[in-house]
Coordinates of C-alpha atoms in Angstrom, one line a residue:
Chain F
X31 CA 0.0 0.0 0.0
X32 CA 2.7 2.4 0.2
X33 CA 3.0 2.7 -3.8
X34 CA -0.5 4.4 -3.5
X35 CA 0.4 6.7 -0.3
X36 CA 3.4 8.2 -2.5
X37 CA 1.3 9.0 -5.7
X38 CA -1.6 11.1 -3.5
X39 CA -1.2 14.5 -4.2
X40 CA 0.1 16.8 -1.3
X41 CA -2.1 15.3 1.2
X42 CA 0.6 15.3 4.4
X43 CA 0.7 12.7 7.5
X44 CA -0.3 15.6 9.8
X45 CA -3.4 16.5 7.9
X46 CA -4.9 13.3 7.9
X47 CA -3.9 12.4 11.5
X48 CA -6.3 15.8 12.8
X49 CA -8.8 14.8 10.6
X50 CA -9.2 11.2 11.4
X51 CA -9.2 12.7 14.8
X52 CA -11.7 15.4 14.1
X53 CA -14.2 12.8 12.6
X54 CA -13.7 10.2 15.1
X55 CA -14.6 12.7 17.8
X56 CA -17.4 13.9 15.9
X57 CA -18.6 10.4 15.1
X58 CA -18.6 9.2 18.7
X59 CA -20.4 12.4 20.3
X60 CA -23.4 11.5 17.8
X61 CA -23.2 7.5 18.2
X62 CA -21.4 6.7 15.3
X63 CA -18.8 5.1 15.4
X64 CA -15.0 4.9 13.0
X65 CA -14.0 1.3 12.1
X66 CA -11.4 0.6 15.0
X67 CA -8.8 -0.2 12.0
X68 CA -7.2 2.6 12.6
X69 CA -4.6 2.4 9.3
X70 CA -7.6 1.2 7.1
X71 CA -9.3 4.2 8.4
X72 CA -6.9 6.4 8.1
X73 CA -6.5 5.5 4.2
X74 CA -10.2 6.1 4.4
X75 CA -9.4 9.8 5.1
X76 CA -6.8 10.5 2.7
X77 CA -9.3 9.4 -0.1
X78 CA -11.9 11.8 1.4
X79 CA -8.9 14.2 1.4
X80 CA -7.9 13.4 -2.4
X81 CA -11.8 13.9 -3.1
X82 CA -11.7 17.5 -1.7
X83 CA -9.2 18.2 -3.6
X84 CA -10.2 16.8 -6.7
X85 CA -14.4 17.7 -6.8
X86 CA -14.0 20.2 -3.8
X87 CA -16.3 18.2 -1.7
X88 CA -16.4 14.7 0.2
X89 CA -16.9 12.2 -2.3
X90 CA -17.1 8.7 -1.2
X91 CA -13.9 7.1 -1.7
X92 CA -15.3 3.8 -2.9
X93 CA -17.1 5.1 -5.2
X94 CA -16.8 7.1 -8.5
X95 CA -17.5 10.7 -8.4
X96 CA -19.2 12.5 -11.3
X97 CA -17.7 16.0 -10.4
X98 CA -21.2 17.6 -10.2
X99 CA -22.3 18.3 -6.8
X100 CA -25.6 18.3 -7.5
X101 CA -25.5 14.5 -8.8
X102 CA -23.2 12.9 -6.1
X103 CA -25.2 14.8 -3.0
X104 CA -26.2 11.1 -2.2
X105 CA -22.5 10.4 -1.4
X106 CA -21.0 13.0 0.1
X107 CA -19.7 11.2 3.4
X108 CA -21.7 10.4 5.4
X109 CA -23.7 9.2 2.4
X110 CA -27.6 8.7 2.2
X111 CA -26.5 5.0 2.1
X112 CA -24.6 5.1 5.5
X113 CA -27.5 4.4 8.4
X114 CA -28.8 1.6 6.1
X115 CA -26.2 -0.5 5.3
X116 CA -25.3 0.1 9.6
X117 CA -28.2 -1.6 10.1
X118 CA -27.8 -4.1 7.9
X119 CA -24.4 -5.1 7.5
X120 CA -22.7 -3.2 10.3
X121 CA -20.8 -0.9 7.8
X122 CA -21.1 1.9 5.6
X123 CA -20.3 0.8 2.0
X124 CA -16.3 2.0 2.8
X125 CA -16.4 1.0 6.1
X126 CA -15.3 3.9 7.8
X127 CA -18.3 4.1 9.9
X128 CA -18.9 0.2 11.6
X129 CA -21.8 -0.7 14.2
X130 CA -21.8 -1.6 17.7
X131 CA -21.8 -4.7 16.8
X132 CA -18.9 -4.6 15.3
X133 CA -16.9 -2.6 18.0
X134 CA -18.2 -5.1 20.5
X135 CA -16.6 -7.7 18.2
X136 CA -19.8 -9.8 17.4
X137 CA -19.3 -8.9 13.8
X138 CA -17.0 -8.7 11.3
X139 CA -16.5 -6.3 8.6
X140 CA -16.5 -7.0 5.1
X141 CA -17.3 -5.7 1.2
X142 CA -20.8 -5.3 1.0
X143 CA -22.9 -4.7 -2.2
X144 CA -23.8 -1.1 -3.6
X145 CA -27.0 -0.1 -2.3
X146 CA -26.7 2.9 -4.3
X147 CA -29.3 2.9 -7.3
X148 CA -27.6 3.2 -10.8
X149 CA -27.8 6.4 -12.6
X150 CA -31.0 6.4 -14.8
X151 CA -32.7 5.4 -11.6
X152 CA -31.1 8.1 -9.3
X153 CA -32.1 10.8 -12.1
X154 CA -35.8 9.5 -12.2
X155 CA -35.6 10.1 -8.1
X156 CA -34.3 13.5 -8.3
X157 CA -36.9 14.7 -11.3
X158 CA -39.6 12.7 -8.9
X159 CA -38.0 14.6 -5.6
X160 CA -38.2 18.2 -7.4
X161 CA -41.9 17.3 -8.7
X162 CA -42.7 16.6 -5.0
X163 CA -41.3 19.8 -3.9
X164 CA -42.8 22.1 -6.8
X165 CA -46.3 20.8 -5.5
X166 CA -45.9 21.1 -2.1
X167 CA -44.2 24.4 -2.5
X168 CA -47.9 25.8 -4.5
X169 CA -49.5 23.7 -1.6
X170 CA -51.7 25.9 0.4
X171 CA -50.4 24.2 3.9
X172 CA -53.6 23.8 5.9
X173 CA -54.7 24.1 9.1
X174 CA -53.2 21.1 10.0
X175 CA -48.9 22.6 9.2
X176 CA -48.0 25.7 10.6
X177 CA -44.4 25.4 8.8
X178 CA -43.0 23.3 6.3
X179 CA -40.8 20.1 7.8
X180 CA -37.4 19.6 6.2
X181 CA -35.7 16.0 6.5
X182 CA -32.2 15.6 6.5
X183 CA -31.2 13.1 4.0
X184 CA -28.3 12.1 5.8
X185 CA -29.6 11.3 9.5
X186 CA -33.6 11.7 9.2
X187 CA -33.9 14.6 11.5
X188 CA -37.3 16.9 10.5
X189 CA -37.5 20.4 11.5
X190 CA -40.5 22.6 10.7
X191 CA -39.0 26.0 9.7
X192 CA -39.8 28.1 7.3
X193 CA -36.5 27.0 6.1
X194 CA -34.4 24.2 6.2
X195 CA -31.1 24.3 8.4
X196 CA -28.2 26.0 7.5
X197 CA -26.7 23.0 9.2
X198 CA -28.1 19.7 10.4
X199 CA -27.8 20.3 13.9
X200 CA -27.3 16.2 14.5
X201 CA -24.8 15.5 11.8
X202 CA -24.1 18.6 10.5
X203 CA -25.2 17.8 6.9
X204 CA -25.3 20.8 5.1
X205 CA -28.5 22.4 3.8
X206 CA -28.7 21.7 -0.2
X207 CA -29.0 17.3 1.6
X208 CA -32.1 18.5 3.5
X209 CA -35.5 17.5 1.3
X210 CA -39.2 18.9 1.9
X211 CA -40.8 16.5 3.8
X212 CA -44.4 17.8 4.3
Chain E
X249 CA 6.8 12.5 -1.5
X250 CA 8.0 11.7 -5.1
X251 CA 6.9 14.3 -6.9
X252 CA 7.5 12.6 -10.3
X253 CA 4.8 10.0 -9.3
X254 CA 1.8 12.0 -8.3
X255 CA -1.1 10.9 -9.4
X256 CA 0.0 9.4 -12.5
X257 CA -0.8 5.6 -11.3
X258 CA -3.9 4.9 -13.9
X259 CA -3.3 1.3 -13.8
X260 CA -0.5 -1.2 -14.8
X261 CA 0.1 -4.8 -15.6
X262 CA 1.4 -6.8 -12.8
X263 CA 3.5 -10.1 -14.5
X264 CA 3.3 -13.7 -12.6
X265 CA 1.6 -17.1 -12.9
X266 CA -0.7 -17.0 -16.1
X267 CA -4.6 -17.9 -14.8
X268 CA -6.1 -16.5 -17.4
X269 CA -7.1 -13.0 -18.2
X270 CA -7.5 -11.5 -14.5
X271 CA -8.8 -7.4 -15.0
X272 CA -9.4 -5.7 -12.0
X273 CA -11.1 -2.3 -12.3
X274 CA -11.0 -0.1 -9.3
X275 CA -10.7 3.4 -7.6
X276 CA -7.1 5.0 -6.4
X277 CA -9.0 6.0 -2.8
X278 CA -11.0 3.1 -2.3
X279 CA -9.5 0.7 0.5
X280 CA -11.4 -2.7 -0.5
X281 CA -9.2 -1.9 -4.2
X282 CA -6.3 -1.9 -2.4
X283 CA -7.0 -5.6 -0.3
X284 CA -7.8 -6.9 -3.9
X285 CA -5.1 -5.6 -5.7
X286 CA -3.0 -6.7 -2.9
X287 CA -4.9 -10.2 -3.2
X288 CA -4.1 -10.7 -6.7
X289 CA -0.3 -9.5 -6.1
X290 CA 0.2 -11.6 -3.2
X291 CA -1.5 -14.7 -5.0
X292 CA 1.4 -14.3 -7.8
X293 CA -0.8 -13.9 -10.8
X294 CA -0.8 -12.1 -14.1
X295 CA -3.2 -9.3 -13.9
X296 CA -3.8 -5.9 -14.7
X297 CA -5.7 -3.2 -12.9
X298 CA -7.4 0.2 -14.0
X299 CA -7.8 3.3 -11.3
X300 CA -11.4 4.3 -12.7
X301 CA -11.1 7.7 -11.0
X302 CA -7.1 8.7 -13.0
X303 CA -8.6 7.9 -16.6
X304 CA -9.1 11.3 -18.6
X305 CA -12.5 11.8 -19.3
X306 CA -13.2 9.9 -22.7
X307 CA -10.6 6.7 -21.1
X308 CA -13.1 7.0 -18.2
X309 CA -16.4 6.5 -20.1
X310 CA -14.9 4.0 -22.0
X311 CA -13.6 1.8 -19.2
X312 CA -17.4 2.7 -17.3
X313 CA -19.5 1.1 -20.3
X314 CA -17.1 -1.7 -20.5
X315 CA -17.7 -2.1 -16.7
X316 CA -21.1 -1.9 -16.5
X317 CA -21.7 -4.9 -19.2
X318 CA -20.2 -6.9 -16.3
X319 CA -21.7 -4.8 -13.4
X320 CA -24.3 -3.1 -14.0
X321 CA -23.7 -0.9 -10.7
X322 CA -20.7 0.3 -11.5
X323 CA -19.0 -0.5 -8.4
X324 CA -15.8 -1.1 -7.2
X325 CA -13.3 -3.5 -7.3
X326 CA -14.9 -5.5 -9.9
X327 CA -12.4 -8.5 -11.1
X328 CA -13.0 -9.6 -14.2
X329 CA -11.9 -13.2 -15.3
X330 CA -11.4 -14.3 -18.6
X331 CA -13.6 -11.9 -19.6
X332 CA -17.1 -13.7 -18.6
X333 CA -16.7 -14.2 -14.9
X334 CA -17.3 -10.7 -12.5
X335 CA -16.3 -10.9 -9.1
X336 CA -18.0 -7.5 -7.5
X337 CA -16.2 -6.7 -3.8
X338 CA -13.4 -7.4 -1.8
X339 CA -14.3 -11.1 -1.9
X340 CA -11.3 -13.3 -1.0
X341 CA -12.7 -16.7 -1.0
X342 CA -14.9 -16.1 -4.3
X343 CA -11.2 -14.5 -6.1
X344 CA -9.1 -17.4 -4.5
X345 CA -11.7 -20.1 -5.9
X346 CA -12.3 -18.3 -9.6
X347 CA -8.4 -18.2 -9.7
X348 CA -8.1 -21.9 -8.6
X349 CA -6.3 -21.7 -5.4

């Protein structure tokens, strides 16, 4: 693996060190938590690094980026994908995040399939998503919703604001991953 | 850092025991890539491998559509065989047994 370390761009020791710290800290105070192997993780990182540095955003570093934000929002770590495949294989697709039951040791971590839809279906989802949101937007809300509710895509929490977020004050998603939810 | 070898890997043919064609297709920051192509090198066989995410553009579409007749979810590391048998993941025993070892 050292072949590969050499040939990333500029990304130094140091910088992925505070950021593997940064996101394990982060990941723990919201009951997440890093895969406990630490070197695998730390590789983990300096793809996220490369990603910044390639797309200027978080890419999933298992899977290919298409360089427009608006298409890969679905995988900007932590992905859409993440709590699912937690609860059902005790990873993310990368593995960076892992279950209890895998820190307890009652499971092990392995490849597990894509979960992400392929393209022609993602695109259907997204013109289906902004349909939703056009019509609920000319929706007179009733008596029944004071405010619009926002989901995060990333961690499911709802807020009923006029807006949504800035920042998802659980896993500080930012706000263009939020969808209208009612 | 060796400057004169940044970001250039796209891919390479690794020479050893002939088991047929072995084409692995993967990403440069994905880890489960790395295990397999470590796999394949530790096993000692002939094989090539392709970082999806170094291709220029046009190399990149090319290798995706070639990719996706084998896995339709374009997903990574996908080992190719002999050009008819897809192994899709970091799966050692699957690799080890499509390779006969």
């Amino acid at each position: 693996m050292k072949e590969e370390k050499a040939a990333e761009e500029g990304i130094s020791e140091e910088k992925v060190d505070t950021v593997y710290k940064r996101l394990k800290q982060e990941a723990e105070k919201s009951g997440y938590h890093l895969n406990p192997d630490v070197e695998f993780t730390k590789d983990l990182v300096r793809g996220l690094l490369t990603n910044e540095e390639r797309y200027g955003y978080w890419a999933c570093p298992c899977r290919l980026a298409s360089g427009n934000t608006e298409e890969d929002l679905d995988i900007v770590c932590p992905c859409y994908y993440r709590d699912p495949d937690l609860n059902d294989y005790g990873a993310c697709y990368c593995a960076l995040y892992v279950s209890d039951e895998v820190i307890r040791e009652e499971k092990e971590v392995e490849s597990i399939p894509e979960r992400r839809p392929p393209q022609e279906e993602r695109e259907a989802a997204r013109a289906e998503e902004s349909e939703r949101e056009e019509m609920m937007e000319t929706m007179e809300i009733s008596g029944k919703l004071s405010k619009p509710v926002w989901r995060c895509k990333v961690c499911g929490y709802l807020s009923a604001m006029d807006e949504a977020p800035g920042v998802c004050p659980i896993c500080k998603a930012k706000k263009e991953r939020f969808e209208r939810f009612m | 850092m060796n400057i004169f070898n940044q970001d250039t890997d796209k891919g390479k043919h690794i020479s050893g025991i002939d088991k047929g064609k072995v084409l692995m297709y993967g990403l440069s920051t994905c880890v489960w890539c790395k295990k397999t192509k470590k796999l394949l090198t530790d096993l000692g066989v002939d094989f090539e491998y392709v970082y999806v995410d170094r291709l220029e553009e046009n190399e990149e579409n090319e290798a995706v559509e070639k990719l996706r007749h084998f896995n339709p979810s374009i997903s990574f590391p996908t080992t190719i065989i002999n050009d008819e048998k897809a192994i899709v993941g970091f799966k050692e025993k699957q690799i080890r047994e499509a390779l006969g070892f």
